[in-house]
Short mmCIF file of C-alpha atoms in Angstrom, two decimals:
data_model
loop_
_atom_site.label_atom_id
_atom_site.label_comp_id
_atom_site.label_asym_id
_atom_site.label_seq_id
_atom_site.Cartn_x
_atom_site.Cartn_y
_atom_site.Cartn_z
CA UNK A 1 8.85 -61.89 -8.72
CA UNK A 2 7.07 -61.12 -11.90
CA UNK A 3 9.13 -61.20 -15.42
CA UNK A 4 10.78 -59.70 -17.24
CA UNK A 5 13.38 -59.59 -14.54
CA UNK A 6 15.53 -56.18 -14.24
CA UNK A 7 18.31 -55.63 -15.34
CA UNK A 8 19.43 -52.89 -14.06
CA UNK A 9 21.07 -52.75 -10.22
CA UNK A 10 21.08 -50.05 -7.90
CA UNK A 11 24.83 -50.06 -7.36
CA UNK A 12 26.03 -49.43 -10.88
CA UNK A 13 25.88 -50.87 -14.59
CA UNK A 14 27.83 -53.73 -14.99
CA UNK A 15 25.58 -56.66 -14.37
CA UNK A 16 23.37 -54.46 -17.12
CA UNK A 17 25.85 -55.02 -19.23
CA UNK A 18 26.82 -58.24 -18.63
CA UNK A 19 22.95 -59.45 -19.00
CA UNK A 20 23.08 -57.59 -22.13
CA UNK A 21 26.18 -58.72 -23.92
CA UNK A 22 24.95 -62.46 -22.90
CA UNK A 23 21.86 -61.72 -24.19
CA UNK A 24 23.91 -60.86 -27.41
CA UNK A 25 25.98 -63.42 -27.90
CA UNK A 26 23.10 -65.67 -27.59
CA UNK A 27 21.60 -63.79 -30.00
CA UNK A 28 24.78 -63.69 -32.46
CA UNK A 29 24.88 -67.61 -31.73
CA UNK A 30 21.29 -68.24 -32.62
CA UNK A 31 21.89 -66.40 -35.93
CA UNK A 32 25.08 -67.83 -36.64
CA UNK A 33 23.45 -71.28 -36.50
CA UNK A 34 20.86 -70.56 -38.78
CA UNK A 35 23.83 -69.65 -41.35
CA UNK A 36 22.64 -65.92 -41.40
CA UNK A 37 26.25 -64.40 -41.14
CA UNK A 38 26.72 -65.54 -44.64
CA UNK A 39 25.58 -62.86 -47.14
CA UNK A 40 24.56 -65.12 -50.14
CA UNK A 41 22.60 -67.00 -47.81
CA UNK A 42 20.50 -63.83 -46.63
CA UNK A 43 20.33 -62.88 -50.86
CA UNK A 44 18.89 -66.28 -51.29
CA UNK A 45 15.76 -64.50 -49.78
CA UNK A 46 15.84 -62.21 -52.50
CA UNK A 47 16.17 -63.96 -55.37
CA UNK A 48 14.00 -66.60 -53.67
CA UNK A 49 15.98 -69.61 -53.61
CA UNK A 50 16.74 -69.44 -49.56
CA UNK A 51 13.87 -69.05 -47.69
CA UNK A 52 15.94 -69.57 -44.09
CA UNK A 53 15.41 -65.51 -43.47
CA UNK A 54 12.03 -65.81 -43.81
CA UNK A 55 11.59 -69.02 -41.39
CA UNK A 56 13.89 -67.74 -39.10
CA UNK A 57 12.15 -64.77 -38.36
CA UNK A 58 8.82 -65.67 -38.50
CA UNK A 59 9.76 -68.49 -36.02
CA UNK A 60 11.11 -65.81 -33.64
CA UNK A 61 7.93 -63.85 -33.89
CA UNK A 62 5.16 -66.72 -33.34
CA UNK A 63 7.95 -67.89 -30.71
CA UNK A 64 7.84 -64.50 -28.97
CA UNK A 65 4.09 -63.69 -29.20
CA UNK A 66 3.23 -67.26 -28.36
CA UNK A 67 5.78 -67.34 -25.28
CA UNK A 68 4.34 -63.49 -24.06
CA UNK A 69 0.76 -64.33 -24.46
CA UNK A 70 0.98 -67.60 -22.38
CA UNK A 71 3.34 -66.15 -19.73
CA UNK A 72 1.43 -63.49 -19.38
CA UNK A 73 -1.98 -65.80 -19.24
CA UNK A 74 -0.02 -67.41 -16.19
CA UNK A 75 0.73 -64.13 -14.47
CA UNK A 76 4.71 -65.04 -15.40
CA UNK A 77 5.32 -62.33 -17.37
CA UNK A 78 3.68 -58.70 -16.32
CA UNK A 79 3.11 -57.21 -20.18
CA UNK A 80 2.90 -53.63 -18.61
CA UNK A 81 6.83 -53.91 -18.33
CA UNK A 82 7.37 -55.03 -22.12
CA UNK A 83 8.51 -51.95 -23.60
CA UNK A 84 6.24 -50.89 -26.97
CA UNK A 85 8.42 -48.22 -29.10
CA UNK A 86 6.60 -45.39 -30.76
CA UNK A 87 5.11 -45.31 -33.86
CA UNK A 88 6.10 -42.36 -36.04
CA UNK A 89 4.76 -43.96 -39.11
CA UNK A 90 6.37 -41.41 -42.22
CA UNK A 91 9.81 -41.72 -40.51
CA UNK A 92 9.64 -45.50 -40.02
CA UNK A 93 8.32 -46.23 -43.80
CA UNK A 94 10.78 -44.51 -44.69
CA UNK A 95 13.57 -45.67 -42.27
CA UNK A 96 12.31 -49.42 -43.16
CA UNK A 97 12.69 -48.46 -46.97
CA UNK A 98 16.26 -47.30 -46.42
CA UNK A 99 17.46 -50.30 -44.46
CA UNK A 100 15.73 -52.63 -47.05
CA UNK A 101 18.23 -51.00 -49.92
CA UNK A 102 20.97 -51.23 -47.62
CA UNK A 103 20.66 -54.94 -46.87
CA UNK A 104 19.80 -55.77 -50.12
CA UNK A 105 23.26 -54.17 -51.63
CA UNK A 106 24.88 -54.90 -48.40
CA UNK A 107 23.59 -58.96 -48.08
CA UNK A 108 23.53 -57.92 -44.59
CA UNK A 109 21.77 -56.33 -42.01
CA UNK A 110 23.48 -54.85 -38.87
CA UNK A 111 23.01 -58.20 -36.37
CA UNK A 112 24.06 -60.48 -39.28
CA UNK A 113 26.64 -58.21 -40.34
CA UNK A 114 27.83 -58.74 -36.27
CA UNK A 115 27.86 -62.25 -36.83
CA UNK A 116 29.67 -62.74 -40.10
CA UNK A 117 32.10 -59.76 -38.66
CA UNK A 118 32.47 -62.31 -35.75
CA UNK A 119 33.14 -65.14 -37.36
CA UNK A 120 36.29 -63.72 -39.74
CA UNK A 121 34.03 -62.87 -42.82
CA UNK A 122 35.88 -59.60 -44.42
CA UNK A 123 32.65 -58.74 -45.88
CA UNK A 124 31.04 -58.47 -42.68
CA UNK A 125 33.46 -56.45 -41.33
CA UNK A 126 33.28 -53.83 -43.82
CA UNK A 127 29.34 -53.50 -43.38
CA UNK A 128 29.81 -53.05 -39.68
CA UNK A 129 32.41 -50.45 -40.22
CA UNK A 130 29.75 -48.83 -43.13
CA UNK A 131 26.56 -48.86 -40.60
CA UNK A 132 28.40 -47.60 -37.72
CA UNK A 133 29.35 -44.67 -40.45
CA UNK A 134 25.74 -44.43 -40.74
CA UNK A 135 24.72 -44.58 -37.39
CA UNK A 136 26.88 -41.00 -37.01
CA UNK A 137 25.86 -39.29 -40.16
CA UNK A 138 22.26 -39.77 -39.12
CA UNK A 139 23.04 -38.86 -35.70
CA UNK A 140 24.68 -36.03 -36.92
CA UNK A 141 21.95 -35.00 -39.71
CA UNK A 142 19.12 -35.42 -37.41
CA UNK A 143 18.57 -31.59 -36.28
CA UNK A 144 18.35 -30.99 -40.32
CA UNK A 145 15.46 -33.52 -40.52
CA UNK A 146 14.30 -32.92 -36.86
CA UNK A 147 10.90 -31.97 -38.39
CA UNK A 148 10.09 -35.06 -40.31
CA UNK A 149 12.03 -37.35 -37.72
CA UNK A 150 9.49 -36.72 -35.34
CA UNK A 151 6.49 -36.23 -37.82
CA UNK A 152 3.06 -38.63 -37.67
CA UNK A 153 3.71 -40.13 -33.95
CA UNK A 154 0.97 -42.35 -33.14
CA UNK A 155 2.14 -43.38 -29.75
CA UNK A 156 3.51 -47.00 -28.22
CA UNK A 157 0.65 -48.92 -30.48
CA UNK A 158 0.30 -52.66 -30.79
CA UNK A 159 -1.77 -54.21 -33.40
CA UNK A 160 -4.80 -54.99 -30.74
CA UNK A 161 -5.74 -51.41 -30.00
CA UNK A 162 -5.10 -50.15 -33.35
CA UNK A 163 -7.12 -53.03 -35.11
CA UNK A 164 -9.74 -52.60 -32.09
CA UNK A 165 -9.44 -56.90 -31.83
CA UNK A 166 -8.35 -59.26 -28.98
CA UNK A 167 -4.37 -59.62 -28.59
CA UNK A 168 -5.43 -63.07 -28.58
CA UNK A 169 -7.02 -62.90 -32.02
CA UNK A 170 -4.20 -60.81 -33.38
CA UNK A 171 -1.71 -64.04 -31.99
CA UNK A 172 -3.92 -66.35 -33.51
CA UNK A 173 -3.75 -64.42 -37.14
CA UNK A 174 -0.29 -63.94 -37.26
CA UNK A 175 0.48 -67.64 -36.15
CA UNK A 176 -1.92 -68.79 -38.43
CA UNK A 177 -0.12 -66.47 -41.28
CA UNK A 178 3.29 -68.16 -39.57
CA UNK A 179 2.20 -71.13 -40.75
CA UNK A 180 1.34 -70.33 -44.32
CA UNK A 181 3.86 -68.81 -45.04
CA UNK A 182 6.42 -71.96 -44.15
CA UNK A 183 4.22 -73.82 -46.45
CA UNK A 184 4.38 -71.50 -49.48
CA UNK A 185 8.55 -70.60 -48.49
CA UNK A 186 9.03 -74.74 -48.94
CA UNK A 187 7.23 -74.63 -52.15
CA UNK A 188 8.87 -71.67 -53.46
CA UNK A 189 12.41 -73.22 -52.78
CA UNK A 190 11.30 -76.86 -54.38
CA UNK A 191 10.07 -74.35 -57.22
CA UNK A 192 13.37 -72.32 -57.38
CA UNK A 193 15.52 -75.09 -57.33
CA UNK A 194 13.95 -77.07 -59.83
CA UNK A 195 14.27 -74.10 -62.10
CA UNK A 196 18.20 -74.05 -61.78
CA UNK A 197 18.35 -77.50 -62.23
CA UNK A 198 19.72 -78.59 -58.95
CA UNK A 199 17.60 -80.13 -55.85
CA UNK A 200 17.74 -79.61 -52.37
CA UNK A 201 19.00 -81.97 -50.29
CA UNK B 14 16.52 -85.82 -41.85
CA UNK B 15 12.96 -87.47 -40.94
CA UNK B 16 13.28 -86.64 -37.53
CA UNK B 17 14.04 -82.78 -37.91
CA UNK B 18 10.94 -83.20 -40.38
CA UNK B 19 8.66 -84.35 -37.34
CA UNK B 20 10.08 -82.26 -35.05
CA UNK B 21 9.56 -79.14 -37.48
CA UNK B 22 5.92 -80.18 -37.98
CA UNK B 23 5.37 -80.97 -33.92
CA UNK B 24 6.57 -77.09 -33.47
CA UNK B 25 4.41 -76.48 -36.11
CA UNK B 26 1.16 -77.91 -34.92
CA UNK B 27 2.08 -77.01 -31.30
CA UNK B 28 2.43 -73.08 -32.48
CA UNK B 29 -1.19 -73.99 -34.03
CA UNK B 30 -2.81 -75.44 -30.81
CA UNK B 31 -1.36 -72.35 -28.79
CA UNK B 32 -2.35 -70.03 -31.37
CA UNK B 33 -6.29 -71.44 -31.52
CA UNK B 34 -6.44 -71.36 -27.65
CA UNK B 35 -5.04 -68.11 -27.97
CA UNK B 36 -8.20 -67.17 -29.94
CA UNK B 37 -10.26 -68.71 -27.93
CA UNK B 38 -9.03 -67.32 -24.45
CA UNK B 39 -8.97 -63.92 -26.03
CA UNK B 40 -6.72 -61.84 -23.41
CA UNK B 41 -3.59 -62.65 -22.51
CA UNK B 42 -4.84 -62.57 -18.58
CA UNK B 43 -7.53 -64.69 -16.80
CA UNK B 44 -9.47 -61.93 -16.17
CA UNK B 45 -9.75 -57.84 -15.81
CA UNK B 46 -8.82 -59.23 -11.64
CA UNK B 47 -6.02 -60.95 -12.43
CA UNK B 48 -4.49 -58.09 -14.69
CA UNK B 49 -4.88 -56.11 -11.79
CA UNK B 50 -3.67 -58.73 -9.14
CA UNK B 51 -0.76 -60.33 -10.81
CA UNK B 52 0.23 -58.46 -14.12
CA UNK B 53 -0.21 -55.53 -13.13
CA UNK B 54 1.54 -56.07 -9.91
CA UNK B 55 4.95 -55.95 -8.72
CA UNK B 56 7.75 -53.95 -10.38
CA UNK B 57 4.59 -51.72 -12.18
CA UNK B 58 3.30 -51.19 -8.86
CA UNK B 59 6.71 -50.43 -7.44
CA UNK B 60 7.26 -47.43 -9.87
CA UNK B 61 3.79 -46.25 -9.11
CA UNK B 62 4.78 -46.25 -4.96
CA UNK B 63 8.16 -44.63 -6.49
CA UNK B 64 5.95 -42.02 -7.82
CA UNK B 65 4.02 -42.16 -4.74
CA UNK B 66 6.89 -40.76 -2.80
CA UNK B 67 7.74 -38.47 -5.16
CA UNK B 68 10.32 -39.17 -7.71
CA UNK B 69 9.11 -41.70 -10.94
CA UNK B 70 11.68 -43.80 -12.69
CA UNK B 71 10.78 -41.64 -15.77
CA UNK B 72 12.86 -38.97 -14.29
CA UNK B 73 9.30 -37.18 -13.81
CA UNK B 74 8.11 -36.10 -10.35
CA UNK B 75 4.51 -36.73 -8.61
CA UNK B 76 3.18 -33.49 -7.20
CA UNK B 77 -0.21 -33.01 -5.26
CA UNK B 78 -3.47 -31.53 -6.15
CA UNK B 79 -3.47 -28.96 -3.56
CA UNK B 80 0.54 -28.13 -4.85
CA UNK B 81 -1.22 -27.95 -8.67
CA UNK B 82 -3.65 -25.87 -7.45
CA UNK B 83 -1.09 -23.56 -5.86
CA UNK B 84 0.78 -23.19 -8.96
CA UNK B 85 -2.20 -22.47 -10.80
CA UNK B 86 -3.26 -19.95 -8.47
CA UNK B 87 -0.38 -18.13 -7.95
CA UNK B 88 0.63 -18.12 -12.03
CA UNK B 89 3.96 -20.33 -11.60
CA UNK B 90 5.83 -19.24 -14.98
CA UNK B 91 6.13 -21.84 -17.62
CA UNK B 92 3.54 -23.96 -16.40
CA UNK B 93 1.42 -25.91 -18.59
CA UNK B 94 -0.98 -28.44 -17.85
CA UNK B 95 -1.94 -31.82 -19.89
CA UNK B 96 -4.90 -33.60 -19.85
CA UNK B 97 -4.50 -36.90 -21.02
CA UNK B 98 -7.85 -38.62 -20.35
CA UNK B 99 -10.23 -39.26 -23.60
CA UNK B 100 -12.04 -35.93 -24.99
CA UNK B 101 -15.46 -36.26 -23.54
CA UNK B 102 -13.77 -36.86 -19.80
CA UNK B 103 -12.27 -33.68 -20.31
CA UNK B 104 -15.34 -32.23 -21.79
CA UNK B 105 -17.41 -33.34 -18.42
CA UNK B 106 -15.08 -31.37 -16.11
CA UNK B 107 -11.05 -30.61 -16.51
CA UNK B 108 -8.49 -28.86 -14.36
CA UNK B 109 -8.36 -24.87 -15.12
CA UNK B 110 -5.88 -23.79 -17.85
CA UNK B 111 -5.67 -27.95 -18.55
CA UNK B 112 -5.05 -28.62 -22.37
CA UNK B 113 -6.32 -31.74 -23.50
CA UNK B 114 -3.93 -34.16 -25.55
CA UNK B 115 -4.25 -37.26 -26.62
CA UNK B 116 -1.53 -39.91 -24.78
CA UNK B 117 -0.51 -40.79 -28.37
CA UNK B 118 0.00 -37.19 -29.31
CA UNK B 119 2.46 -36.67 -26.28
CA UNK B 120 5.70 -37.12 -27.93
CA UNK B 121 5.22 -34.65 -30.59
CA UNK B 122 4.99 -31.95 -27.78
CA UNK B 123 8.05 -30.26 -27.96
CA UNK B 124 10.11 -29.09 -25.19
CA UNK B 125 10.15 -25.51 -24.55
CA UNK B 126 12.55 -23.56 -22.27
CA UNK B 127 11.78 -22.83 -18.82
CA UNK B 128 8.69 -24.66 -19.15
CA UNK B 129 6.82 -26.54 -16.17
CA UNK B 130 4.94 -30.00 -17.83
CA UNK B 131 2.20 -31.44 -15.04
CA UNK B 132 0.18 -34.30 -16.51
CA UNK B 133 -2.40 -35.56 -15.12
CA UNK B 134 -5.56 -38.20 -15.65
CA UNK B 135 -7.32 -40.71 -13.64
CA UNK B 136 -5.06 -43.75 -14.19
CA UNK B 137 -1.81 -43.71 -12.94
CA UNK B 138 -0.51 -46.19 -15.28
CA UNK B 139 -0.94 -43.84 -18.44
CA UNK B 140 0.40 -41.31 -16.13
CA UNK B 141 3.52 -43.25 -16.11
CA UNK B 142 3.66 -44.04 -19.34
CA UNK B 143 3.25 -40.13 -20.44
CA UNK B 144 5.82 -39.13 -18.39
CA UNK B 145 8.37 -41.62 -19.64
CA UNK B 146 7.54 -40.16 -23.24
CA UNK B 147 8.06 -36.39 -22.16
CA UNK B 148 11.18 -36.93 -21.03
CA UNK B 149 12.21 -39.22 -23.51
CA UNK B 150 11.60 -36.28 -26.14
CA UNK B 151 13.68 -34.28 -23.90
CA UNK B 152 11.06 -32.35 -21.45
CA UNK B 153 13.32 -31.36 -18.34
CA UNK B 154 10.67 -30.67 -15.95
CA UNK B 155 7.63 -33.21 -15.83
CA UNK B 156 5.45 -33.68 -12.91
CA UNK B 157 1.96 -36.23 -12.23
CA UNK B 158 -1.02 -35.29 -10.29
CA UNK B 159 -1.52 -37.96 -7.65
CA UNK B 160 -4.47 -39.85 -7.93
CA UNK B 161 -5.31 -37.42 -11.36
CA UNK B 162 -8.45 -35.72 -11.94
CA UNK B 163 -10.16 -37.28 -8.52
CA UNK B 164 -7.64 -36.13 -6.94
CA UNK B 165 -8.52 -32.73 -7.72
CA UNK B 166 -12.24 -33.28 -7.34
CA UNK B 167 -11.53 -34.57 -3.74
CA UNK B 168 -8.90 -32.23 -2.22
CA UNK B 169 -9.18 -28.81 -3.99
CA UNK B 170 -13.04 -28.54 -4.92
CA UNK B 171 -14.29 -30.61 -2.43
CA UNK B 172 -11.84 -30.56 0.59
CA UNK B 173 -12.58 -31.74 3.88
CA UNK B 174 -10.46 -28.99 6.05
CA UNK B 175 -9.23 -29.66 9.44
CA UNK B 176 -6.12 -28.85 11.12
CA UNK B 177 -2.81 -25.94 10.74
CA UNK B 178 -3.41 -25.73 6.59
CA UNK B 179 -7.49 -25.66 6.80
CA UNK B 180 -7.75 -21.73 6.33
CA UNK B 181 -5.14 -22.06 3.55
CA UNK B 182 -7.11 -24.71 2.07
CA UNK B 183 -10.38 -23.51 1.95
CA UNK B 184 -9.03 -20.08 0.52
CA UNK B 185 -7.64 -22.52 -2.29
CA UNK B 186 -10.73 -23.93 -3.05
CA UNK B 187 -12.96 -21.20 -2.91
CA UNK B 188 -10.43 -19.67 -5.47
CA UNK B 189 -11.49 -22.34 -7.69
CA UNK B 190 -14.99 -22.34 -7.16
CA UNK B 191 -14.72 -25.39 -4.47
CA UNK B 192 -16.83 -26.04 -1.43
CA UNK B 193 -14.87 -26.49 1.36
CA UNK B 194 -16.26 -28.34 4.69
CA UNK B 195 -15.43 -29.45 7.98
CA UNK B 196 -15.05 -33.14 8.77
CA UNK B 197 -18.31 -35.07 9.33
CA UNK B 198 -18.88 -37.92 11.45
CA UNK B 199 -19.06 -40.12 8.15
CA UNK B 200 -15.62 -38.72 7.35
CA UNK B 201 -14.18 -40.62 9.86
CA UNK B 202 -11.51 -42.92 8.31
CA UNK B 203 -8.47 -44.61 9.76
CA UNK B 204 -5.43 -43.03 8.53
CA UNK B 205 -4.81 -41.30 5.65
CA UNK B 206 -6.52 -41.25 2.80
CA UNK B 207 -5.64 -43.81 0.17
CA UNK B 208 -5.62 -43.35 -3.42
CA UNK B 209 -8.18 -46.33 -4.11
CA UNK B 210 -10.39 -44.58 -1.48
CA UNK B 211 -9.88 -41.35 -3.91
CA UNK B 212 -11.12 -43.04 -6.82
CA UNK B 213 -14.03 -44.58 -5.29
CA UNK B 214 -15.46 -41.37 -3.69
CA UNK B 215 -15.07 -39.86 -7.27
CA UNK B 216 -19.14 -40.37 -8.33
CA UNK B 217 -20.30 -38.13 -5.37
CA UNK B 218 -18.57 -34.84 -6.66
CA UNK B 219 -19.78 -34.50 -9.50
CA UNK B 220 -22.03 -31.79 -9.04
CA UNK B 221 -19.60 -29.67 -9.99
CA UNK B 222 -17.22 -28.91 -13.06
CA UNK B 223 -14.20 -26.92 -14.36
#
C-alpha cells in the first residue's frame, strides 16, 4: 500500500469524515498551540513584533516538502495521488489580495478564526460567522464574475515545471529561503522589541 | 529555554541536510524505473484498470478506438475531440476532426449542451488527469481513448482483421484512409493485446498520418 492512504470507502462517507474532522482537530490543535487563535498575536506579524505566523508556516512548508520529497524518494508516498489545484493566476492575485485585507482588519484568517471560535474567543466567533457570510455571497455572485473567475488558467502547475528546474532544487531553495528567513524574523523581533522598550523573554 | 534553543537549531540543520541532499538527488524518485514501478503504482494504476474497464473515478468513461472511429464516421452529434499531446505530436499525425489543446488550457473549455468530450493522447496518466478537470468544470459527458493516439494507429489505420467484426473493420479503416490486413504468422500473440504491447508497436506505423 502506497500513501497517501484513501479516504474514502466504498460503503458510504463516514469514515471520510471522520478521517477528516481528525485531521482537523489536529490541525485546530497544532494552531492553537502555536497561540494563533489569538488575534493580536497574528497582528504581531504585521506590525512586526510577532514573527510566530511567519515561523509557523514556513515550518509547515519545509516540513511538508521535505516529508513529500523523501517519502516519495522511498516509494512511501506515490506523488501522482497528491492533488495540485489549478492555477488561475488573475483570480487568485486577486483572491489572495482580498483575504490579505480581510485578515489584516479581521486579525484572523478562517482556520485561526476556527480555533479562537473554539476556544471561547467572542472575536473569533464573529469572524467565523462574517466568512461563512462570505463564503455565500461569493457563492452566490459567482455567475456575475463567472468570466474573470475562470480567466488565465494555467493548469495544476508546481514550481518545477513552471521554473523548468529539479523538484529537488526547488526543495532545496525554498528550505534554504526557510532558513533565512527564521534568521532575519529573530532579528526583526530583537529589533522591534528593543524599539518599544521591552525584551523578549 | 536552552534546550528548545538546540532542539530549534537541530530541526534547523536537519531541514538543511535534507534540503542539500535534496539538491543533490535531484528527483524525488530513484530513478525514471522506480517512478514507474513504485510511485506510479498502486492506487494510480488502479484508476487507470478502472478506466480500463470502462468507468474512471473522474466520472469520465474510456471508450475504444474502433468506437471513436465509429462516432466519427457516422457524425455522432455534439462530438468533439481533444488532443492533448504537445503541438508538434499533433502536427506529425492527429485523429480526424481532433482539436489540439494544451492539458493546461483544459479547464477553460467550457461546457456546452448536448456536447460529447473524447480526449485522447498517448499517456494515460494525463488522460486521467484531463478528464478529472472536464468534469470538474462541469463537462457531463467525457470519454478517453484507450491506449490514445497508438491506439488509433494500431486498430483503425492499421488493423489486423480476423473474425465476426473483420468486414466491419476494414470498412472502418478504409474510411479513414487505413490499411487493413489479415493476421500474419508474426502476429501471433498470446491473448489479447495489451496496452504496453500498443505502445511499443507504435514506431512501425508511421508511414502514415491524419
Amino acid at each position: 500500500m502506497i500513501a497517501p492512504l484513501p479516504l474514502a470507502v466504498a460503503d458510504g462517507s463516514s469514515l471520510s469524515l471522520a478521517g477528516a474532522l481528525g485531521i482537523g482537530i489536529a490541525f485546530g490543535w497544532c494552531l492553537e498551540r502555536a497561540g494563533l487563535g489569538s488575534a493580536p498575536k497574528l497582528m504581531g506579524q504585521f506590525t512586526l513584533r510577532d514573527m510566530t505566523v511567519l515561523k509557523v508556516m514556513f515550518s509547515a512548508i519545509v516540513t511538508a516538502m521535505l516529508g513529500l520529497f523523501w517519502l516519495s524518494w522511498l516509494g512511501v508516498v506515490d506523488l501522482a495521488r497528491v492533488a495540485v489545484p489549478p492555477t488561475f493566476i488573475g483570480p487568485q492575485l486577486v483572491g489572495g489580495a482580498v483575504f490579505g485585507a480581510g485578515m489584516a482588519l479581521a486579525g484572523l484568517c478562517p482556520g485561526t478564526s476556527c480555533v479562537a471560535a473554539a476556544t471561547g474567543r467572542l472575536d473569533g466567533l464573529i469572524v467565523v460567522v462574517c466568512f461563512f457570510a462570505g463564503v455565500l455571497g461569493t457563492g452566490l455572485a459567482i455567475p456575475l464574475m463567472a468570466g474573470f473567475y475562470e480567466s488565465g488558467s494555467r493548469g495544476a502547475v508546481a514550481l518545477p515545471a513552471a521554473l523548468g528546474v529539479a523538484q529537488g532544487t526547488v526543495t532545496f531553495v525554498v528550505v534554504a529561503g526557510a532558513l533565512a528567513a527564521f534568521a532575519v524574523a529573530g532579528r526583526i523581533e530583537r529589533a522591534m522589541a528593543a524599539r518599544v522598550g521591552r525584551v523578549r523573554p | 529555554m536552552t534546550e528548545t534553543r538546540a532542539l530549534v537549531r537541530a530541526l534547523g540543520a536537519m531541514a538543511a541536510v535534507l534540503g542539500a541532499l535534496a539538491f543533490g538527488v535531484g528527483a524525488p524518485a530513484r530513478s525514471q524505473g522506480a517512478v514507474r514501478d513504485t510511485v506510479v503504482s498502486a492506487a494510480t494504476r488502479d484508476a487507470l484498470d478502472d478506466c480500463d474497464r470502462g468507468g474512471c473515478s473522474s466520472g469520465a468513461q474510456s471508450i475504444s478506438a474502433v468506437q471513436l472511429a465509429e462516432w466519427i464516421r457516422d457524425g455522432r452529434p455534439g462530438l468533439r475531440v481533444l488532443d492533448i499531446r504537445d503541438s508538434s505530436a499533433f502536427a506529425t499525425r492527429h485523429i480526424p476532426s481532433a482539436e489540439s489543446v494544451e492539458l493546461t488550457a483544459l479547464p477553460s473549455v467550457a461546457p456546452k449542451p448536448g456536447e460529447t468530450l473524447v480526449l485522447y493522447s498517448d499517456d494515460d496518466l494525463l488522460d486521467l488527469q484531463g478528464a478529472a478537470w472536464l468534469t470538474r468544470v462541469g463537462h457531463a459527458r467525457v470519454h478517453l481513448v484507450r491506449g490514445g493516439m497508438s491506439a488509433w494507429m494500431t486498430e483503425v489505420i492499421d488493423p489486423v482483421v480476423q473474425g465476426d467484426s473483420a468486414t466491419a473493420i476494414a470498412a472502418l479503416s478504409r474510411y479513414f484512409g487505413g490499411v487493413p490486413r489479415a493476421p500474419s504468422p508474426s502476429d501471433t500473440v498470446s491473448g489479447p493485446r495489451t496496452k504496453a504491447r500498443v505502445r511499443g508497436d507504435f514506431g512501425f506505423v508511421t508511414r502514415r498520418g491524419c
